[in-house]
C-alpha positions as a printed Julia matrix, in Angstrom:
154×3 Matrix{Float64}:
  28.02   -4.24    0.67
  28.44   -3.39    4.3
  26.73    0.02    3.92
  23.33   -1.66    3.47
  21.1    -2.22    6.48
  19.99   -5.74    7.4
  17.71   -6.96    4.66
  14.23   -8.2     5.61
  13.29  -11.83    4.99
  11.56  -12.36    1.66
   8.76  -12.32    0.82
   7.89   -9.12    2.69
   4.75   -7.0     2.41
   4.82   -3.27    3.05
   1.45   -1.68    3.69
   0.16    1.29    5.7
  -1.42   -0.86    8.43
  -2.73    1.97   10.61
  -4.24    3.83    7.68
  -5.79    0.57    6.47
  -7.26   -0.15    9.92
  -8.75    3.35   10.12
 -10.26    3.12    6.61
 -11.75   -0.34    7.12
 -13.09    0.48   10.58
 -14.65    3.7     9.28
 -16.14    1.86    6.3
 -17.75   -0.86    8.38
 -18.99    1.68   10.94
 -20.51    3.91    8.24
 -22.18    0.89    6.63
 -23.66   -0.32    9.94
 -24.85    3.16   10.99
 -26.48    4.05    7.66
 -28.1     0.6     7.34
 -29.4     0.78   10.93
 -30.82    4.26   10.37
 -32.49    3.09    7.15
 -34.14    0.18    8.96
 -35.25    2.31   11.93
 -36.87    5.11    9.9
 -40.41    3.81    9.57
 -41.5     6.43    7.01
 -39.03    5.11    4.4
 -40.33    2.93    1.59
 -38.53   -0.35    0.82
 -36.94    1.33   -2.22
 -35.65    4.2    -0.1
 -34.26    1.75    2.45
 -32.52   -0.14   -0.35
 -31.01    3.11   -1.65
 -29.65    3.88    1.84
 -28.09    0.42    2.07
 -26.71    0.67   -1.49
 -25.17    4.07   -0.7
 -23.61    2.63    2.47
 -22.24   -0.32    0.48
 -20.75    2.04   -2.12
 -19.05    4.09    0.6
 -17.68    0.91    2.16
 -16.45   -0.2    -1.28
 -14.59    3.08   -1.83
 -12.9     2.81    1.58
 -11.94   -0.84    0.88
 -10.34    0.28   -2.41
  -8.46    3.04   -0.59
  -7.14    0.45    1.88
  -5.85   -1.84   -0.9
  -2.33   -0.44   -1.57
   0.67   -2.57   -0.68
   4.14   -3.37   -1.94
   5.18   -7.04   -1.96
   8.86   -7.86   -2.42
  10.0   -11.41   -3.17
  13.08  -13.09   -4.61
  12.23  -12.25   -8.22
  10.94   -8.69   -7.86
   8.3    -6.34   -6.51
   4.54   -6.21   -6.94
   3.05   -2.75   -6.46
  -0.67   -2.82   -5.67
  -2.24    0.64   -5.86
  -5.89    1.68   -5.57
  -6.97    0.68   -9.07
  -4.1    -1.37  -10.46
  -1.25   -3.8    -9.91
   2.18   -3.78  -11.53
   4.87   -6.43  -11.33
   8.51   -5.3   -11.57
  11.75   -7.24  -11.79
  14.42   -6.03   -9.37
  16.55   -4.81  -12.29
  13.76   -2.43  -13.36
  13.96   -0.47  -10.09
  16.74    2.12  -10.27
  15.88    4.06   -7.13
  13.42    4.08   -4.22
  12.5     7.64   -3.17
  10.63    9.01   -0.17
  11.49   12.69    0.07
  10.16   15.03    2.77
   6.65   16.04    1.78
   6.1    13.08   -0.57
   2.69   11.45   -0.01
   4.18    7.99   -0.74
   7.22    6.22   -2.16
   8.14    6.73   -5.79
  10.11    4.11   -7.73
  12.38    5.39  -10.5
  12.28    2.75  -13.23
  14.73    1.7   -15.93
  12.28    2.75  -18.68
  12.61    6.38  -17.56
   9.28    6.52  -15.76
   8.4     6.8   -12.09
   5.84    4.61  -10.33
   3.97    5.66   -7.2
   3.98    2.9    -4.58
   1.07    3.86   -2.33
   1.77    0.9    -0.04
   4.49    2.92    1.68
   3.06    6.27    2.78
   3.98    8.48    5.73
   0.38    9.58    6.45
  -0.42    8.26    9.94
   2.82    6.32   10.62
   5.67    8.47    9.33
   8.58    6.58   10.93
   7.21    3.22    9.79
   7.04    4.54    6.2
  10.63    5.81    6.41
  11.81    2.43    7.75
   9.85    0.56    5.05
  11.24    2.81    2.3
  14.79    2.21    3.58
  14.21   -1.55    3.65
  12.81   -1.56    0.1
  15.71    0.64   -1.06
  18.23   -1.76    0.51
  16.52   -4.75   -1.13
  16.5    -3.03   -4.53
  20.17   -2.08   -4.23
  21.19   -5.57   -3.1
  19.28   -7.29   -5.88
  20.07   -5.02   -8.82
  23.73   -4.31   -8.04
  26.6    -6.57   -7.06
  27.03  -10.27   -6.48
  23.8   -12.31   -6.51
  25.28  -14.61   -3.84
  24.86  -11.74   -1.33
  21.08  -11.95   -1.77
  20.91  -15.06    0.39
  23.07  -13.88    3.25
């Protein structure tokens, strides 16, 4: 299959690294600022301080969840980790990898007739990286679900 680009070494993890860095940095910064303010405001009761810190921790938790998405490809298939769930797919289950202009992330067309959002590849902050990652995942899916399995190791 000479029309396929060079396949990445497996296992490979696709994740929106810049978006993740921004979310985690913002989360830690928000937590530190709110906690510091709570400790510096002398008129707050201990319960009010605790509620400030709890609110900061909840905000940090939400941003950590938002930074969770990734797509991990290995020899036997793909694991899609989204915000609230994880799904394991065999290569044969993936019919097509789509990232159309305007899509917020990659969509995987599956053999059961459904489509699965793969939030680990999203053009948000790093558009070209997402396009390259989508092409790499598409090439891996095509190489592993079509043709001679001996080509998978080359």
